[in-house]
GROMACS .gro file of C-alpha atoms in nm:
model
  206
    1UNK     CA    1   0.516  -2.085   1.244
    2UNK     CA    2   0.570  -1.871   0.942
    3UNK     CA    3   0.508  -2.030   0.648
    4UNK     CA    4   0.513  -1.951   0.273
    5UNK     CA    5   0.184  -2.028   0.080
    6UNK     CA    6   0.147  -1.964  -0.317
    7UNK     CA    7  -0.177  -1.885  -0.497
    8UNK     CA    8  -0.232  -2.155  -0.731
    9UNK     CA    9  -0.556  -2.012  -0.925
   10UNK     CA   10  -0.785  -2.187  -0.705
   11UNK     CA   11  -0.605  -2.201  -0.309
   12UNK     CA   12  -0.313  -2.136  -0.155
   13UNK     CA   13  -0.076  -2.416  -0.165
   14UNK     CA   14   0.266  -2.470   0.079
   15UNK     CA   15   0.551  -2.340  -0.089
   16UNK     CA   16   0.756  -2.598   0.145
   17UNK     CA   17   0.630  -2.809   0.463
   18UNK     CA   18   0.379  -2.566   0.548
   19UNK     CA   19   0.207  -2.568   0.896
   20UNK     CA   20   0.224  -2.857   1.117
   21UNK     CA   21  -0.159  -2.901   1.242
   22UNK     CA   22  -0.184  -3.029   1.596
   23UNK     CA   23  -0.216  -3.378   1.649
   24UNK     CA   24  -0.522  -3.349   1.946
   25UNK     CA   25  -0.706  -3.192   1.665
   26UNK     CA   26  -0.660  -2.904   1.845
   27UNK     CA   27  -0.805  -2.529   1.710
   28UNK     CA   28  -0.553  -2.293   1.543
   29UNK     CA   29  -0.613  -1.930   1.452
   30UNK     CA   30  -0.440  -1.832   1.113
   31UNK     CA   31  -0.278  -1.497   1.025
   32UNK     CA   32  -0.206  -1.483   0.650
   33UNK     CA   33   0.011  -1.178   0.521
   34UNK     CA   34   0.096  -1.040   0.206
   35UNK     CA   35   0.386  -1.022   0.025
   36UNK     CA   36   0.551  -1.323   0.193
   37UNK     CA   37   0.839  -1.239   0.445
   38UNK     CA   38   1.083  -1.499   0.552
   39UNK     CA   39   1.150  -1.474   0.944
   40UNK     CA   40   0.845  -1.268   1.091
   41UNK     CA   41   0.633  -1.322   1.370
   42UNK     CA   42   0.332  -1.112   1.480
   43UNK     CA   43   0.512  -0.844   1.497
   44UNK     CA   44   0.695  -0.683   1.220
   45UNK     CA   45   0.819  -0.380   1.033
   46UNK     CA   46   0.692  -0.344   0.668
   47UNK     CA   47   0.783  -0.146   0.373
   48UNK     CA   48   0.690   0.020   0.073
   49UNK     CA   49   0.908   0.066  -0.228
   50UNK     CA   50   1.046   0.373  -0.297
   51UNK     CA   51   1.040   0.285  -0.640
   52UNK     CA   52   0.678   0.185  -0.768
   53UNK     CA   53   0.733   0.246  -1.144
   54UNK     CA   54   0.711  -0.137  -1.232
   55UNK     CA   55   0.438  -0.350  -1.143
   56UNK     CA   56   0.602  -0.581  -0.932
   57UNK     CA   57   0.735  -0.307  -0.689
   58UNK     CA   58   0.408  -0.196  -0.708
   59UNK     CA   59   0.221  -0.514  -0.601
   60UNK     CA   60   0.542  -0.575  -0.363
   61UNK     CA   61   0.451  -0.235  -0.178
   62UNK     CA   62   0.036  -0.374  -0.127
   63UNK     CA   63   0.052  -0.506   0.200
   64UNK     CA   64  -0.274  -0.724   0.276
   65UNK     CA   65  -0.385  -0.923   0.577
   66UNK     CA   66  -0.612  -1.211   0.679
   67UNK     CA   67  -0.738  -1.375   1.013
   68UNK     CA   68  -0.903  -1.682   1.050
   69UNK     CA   69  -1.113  -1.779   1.290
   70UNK     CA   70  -1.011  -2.075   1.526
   71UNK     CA   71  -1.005  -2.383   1.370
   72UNK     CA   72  -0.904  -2.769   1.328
   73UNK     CA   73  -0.996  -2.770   0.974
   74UNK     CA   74  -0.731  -2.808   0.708
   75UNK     CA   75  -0.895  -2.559   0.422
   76UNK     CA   76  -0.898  -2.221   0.631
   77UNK     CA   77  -1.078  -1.941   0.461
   78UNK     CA   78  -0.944  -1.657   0.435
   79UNK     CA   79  -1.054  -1.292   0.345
   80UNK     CA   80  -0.739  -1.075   0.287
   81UNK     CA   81  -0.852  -0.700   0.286
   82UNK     CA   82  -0.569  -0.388   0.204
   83UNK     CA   83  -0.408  -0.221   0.456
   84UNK     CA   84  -0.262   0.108   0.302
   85UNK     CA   85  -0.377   0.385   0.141
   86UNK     CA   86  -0.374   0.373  -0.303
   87UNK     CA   87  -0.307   0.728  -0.421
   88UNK     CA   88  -0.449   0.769  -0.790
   89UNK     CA   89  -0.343   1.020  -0.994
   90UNK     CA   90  -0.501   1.174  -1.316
   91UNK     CA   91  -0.283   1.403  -1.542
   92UNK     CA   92  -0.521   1.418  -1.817
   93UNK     CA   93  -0.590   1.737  -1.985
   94UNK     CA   94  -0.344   1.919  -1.801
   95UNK     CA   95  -0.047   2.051  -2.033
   96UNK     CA   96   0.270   1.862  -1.878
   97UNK     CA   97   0.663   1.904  -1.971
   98UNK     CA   98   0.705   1.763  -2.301
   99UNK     CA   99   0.797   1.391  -2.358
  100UNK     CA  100   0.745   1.079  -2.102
  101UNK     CA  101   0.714   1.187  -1.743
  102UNK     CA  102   0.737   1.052  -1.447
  103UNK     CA  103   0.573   1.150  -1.089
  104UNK     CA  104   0.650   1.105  -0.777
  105UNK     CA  105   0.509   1.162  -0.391
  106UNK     CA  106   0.730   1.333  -0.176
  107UNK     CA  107   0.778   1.413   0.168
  108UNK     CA  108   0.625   1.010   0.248
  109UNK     CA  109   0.641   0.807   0.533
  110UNK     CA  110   0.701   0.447   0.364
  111UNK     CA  111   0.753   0.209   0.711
  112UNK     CA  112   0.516   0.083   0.945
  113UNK     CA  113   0.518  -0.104   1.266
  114UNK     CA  114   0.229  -0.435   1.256
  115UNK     CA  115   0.108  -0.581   1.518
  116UNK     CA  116  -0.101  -0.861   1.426
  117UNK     CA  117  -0.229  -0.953   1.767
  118UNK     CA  118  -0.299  -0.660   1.908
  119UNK     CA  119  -0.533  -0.564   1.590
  120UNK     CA  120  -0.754  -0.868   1.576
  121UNK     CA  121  -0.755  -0.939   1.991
  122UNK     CA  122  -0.771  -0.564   2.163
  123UNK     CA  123  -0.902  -0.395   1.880
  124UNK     CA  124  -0.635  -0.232   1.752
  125UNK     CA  125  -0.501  -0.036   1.524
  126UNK     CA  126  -0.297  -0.297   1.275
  127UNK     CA  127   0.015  -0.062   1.220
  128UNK     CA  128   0.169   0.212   1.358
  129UNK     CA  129   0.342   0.463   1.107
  130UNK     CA  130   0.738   0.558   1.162
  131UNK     CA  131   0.763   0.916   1.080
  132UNK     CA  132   0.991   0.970   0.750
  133UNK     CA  133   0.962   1.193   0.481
  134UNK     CA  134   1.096   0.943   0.143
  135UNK     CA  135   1.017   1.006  -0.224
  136UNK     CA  136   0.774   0.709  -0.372
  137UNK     CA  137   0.774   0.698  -0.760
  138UNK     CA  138   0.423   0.627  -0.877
  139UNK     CA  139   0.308   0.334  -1.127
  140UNK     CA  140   0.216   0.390  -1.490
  141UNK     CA  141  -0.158   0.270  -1.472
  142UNK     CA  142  -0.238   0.295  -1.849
  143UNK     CA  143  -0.268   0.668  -2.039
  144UNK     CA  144  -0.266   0.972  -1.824
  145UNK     CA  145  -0.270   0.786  -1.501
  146UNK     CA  146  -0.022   0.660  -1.209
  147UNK     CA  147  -0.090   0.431  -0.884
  148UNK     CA  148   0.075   0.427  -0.565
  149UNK     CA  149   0.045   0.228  -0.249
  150UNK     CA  150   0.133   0.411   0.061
  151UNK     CA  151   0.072   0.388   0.483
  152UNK     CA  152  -0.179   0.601   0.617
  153UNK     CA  153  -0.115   0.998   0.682
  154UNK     CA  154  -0.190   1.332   0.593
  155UNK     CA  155  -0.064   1.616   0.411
  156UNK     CA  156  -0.136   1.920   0.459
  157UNK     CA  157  -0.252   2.221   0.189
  158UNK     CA  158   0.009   2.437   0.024
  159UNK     CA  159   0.254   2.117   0.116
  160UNK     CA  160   0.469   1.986  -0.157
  161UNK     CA  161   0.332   1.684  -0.187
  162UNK     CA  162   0.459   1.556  -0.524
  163UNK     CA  163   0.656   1.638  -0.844
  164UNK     CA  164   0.715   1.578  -1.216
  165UNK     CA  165   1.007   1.438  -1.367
  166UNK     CA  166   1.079   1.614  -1.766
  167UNK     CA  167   1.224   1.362  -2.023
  168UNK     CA  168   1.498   1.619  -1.951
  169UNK     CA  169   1.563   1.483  -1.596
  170UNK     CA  170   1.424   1.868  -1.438
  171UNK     CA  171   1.119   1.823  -1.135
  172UNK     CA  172   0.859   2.066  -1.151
  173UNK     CA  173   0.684   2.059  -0.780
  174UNK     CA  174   0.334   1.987  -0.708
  175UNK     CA  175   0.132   2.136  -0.428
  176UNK     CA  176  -0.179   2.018  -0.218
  177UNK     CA  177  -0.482   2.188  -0.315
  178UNK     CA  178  -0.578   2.133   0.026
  179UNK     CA  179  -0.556   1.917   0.326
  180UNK     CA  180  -0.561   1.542   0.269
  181UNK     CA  181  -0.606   1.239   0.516
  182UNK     CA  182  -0.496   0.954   0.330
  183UNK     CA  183  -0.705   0.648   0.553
  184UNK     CA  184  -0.568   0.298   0.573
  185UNK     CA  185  -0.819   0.053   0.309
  186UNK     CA  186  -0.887   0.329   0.106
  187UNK     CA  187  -0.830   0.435  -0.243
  188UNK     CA  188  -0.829   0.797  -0.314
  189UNK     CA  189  -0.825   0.938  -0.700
  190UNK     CA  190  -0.679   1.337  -0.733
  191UNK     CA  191  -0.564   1.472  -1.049
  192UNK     CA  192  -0.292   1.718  -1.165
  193UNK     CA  193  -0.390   2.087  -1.237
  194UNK     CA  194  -0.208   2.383  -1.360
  195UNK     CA  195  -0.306   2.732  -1.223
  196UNK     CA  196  -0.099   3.063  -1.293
  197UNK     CA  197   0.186   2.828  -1.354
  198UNK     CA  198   0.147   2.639  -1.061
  199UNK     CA  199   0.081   2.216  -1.012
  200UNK     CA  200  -0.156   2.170  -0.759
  201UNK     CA  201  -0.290   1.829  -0.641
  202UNK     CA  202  -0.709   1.824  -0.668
  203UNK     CA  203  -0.973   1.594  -0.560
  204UNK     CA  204  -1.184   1.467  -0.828
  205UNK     CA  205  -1.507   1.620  -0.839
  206UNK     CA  206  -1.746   1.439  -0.855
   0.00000   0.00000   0.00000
C-alpha cells in the first residue's frame, strides 16, 4: 500500500484511510518516504527541482527515507535519514556583479532510480543516478549564502560547475577548484572565490 501520512507536530497522522493492518496480527515492515508521491511502489524514479530558489522547491527536492523493523504494532517508529547530497555555498567577501544575484549548479544530474528493497534486504545501494547534465538554481539561505539538494556525483577540477546570474540577467561561470565527490547523506560547505578574474569553487578551510 502507499499511503499518505502528515506530520502533525507530534506523529504522523493518515492523510486518508491509511494502512490496513492485518487482521492475524500479523508483522509488517514499513517503508516511509519523503516528499509524498501518489502511485509508487518500491521502486521509483525521483527528482530534484531544477528550480530551488524558494523554500518549498527546496524542501520538495530533500528526498528522505525510513524502514521499520517488522512489526504488529500500530505506532511504528521511524528514523528518516537524507539521501542526497546538500551543496552549501558561501559568497561572502568575494566582490560579486552588482545588485541581487542568483547561482546556480550546472552540468547536474537531478534523477535517480530507488530501490527500496534492494537497499534495506541485499545491502544495497538505495538509488542509482541517471546520467544528465541540468542546471539546479540554489536557495537563498540567509546573507551571503545558498543551499542546494542534489543526488550523489562528482565533478571534476577545472569543470564548470556553477554560475552567477547579474541583476542584469548576464552568467559569469564558476569553476571547480578541484575534484569533488559529492556522497549521498552528506552536507558539503564551498565558497565562491575570485582569482585573476576567475570564479572558482573552494572547500572551506578549516
Amino acid at each position: 500500500d502507499n499511503s499518505q501520512y502528515v506530520y502533525s507536530g507530534e506523529k504522523f497522522e493518515a492523510y486518508d484511510n491509511g494502512i490496513e493492518l492485518p487482521k492475524n496480527n500479523g508483522k509488517l515492515q514499513y517503508h516511509a518516504v519523503y516528499p509524498y508521491q501518489q502511485g509508487i511502489s518500491s521502486e521509483f524514479t525521483f527528482s530534484i527541482k531544477e528550480d530551488q530558489s524558494t523554500y518549498e522547491n527546496y524542501t520538495a527536492s530533500d528526498l528522505m527515507t525510513a524502514v521499520s523493523e517488522f512489526t504488529s504494532e500500530q505506532m511504528v517508529k521511524l528514523k528518516f535519514k537524507h539521501r542526497l547530497s546538500k551543496i552549501n555555498v558561501i559568497t561572502e567577501g568575494t566582490k560579486l556583479p552588482a545588485g541581487e544575484v542568483n547561482i546556480s549548479l550546472v552540468g547536474m544530474c537531478k534523477n535517480v532510480n530507488v530501490n527500496l528493497n534492494a537497499h534495506v534486504q541485499n545491502d544495497k545501494e538505495l538509488y542509482t543516478v541517471q546520467q544528465g547534465e541540468y542546471e539546479i538554481k540554489m536557495c537563498p539561505d540567509g546573507t551571503n549564502r545558498y543551499k542546494v539538494v542534489i543526488p550523489a556525483q562528482s565533478v571534476n577540477e577545472d569543470e564548470l560547475v556553477a554560475t552567477i546570474c547579474g541583476a542584469d540577467g548576464k552568467k559569469y561561470p564558476v569553476k571547480a577548484l578541484q575534484d569533488y565527490e559529492f556522497k549521498a547523506g552528506k552536507s558539503y560547505t564551498l565558497y565562491i572565490a575570485k582569482e585573476k578574474g576567475v570564479y572558482y569553487l573552494s572547500p572551506v578551510q578549516d
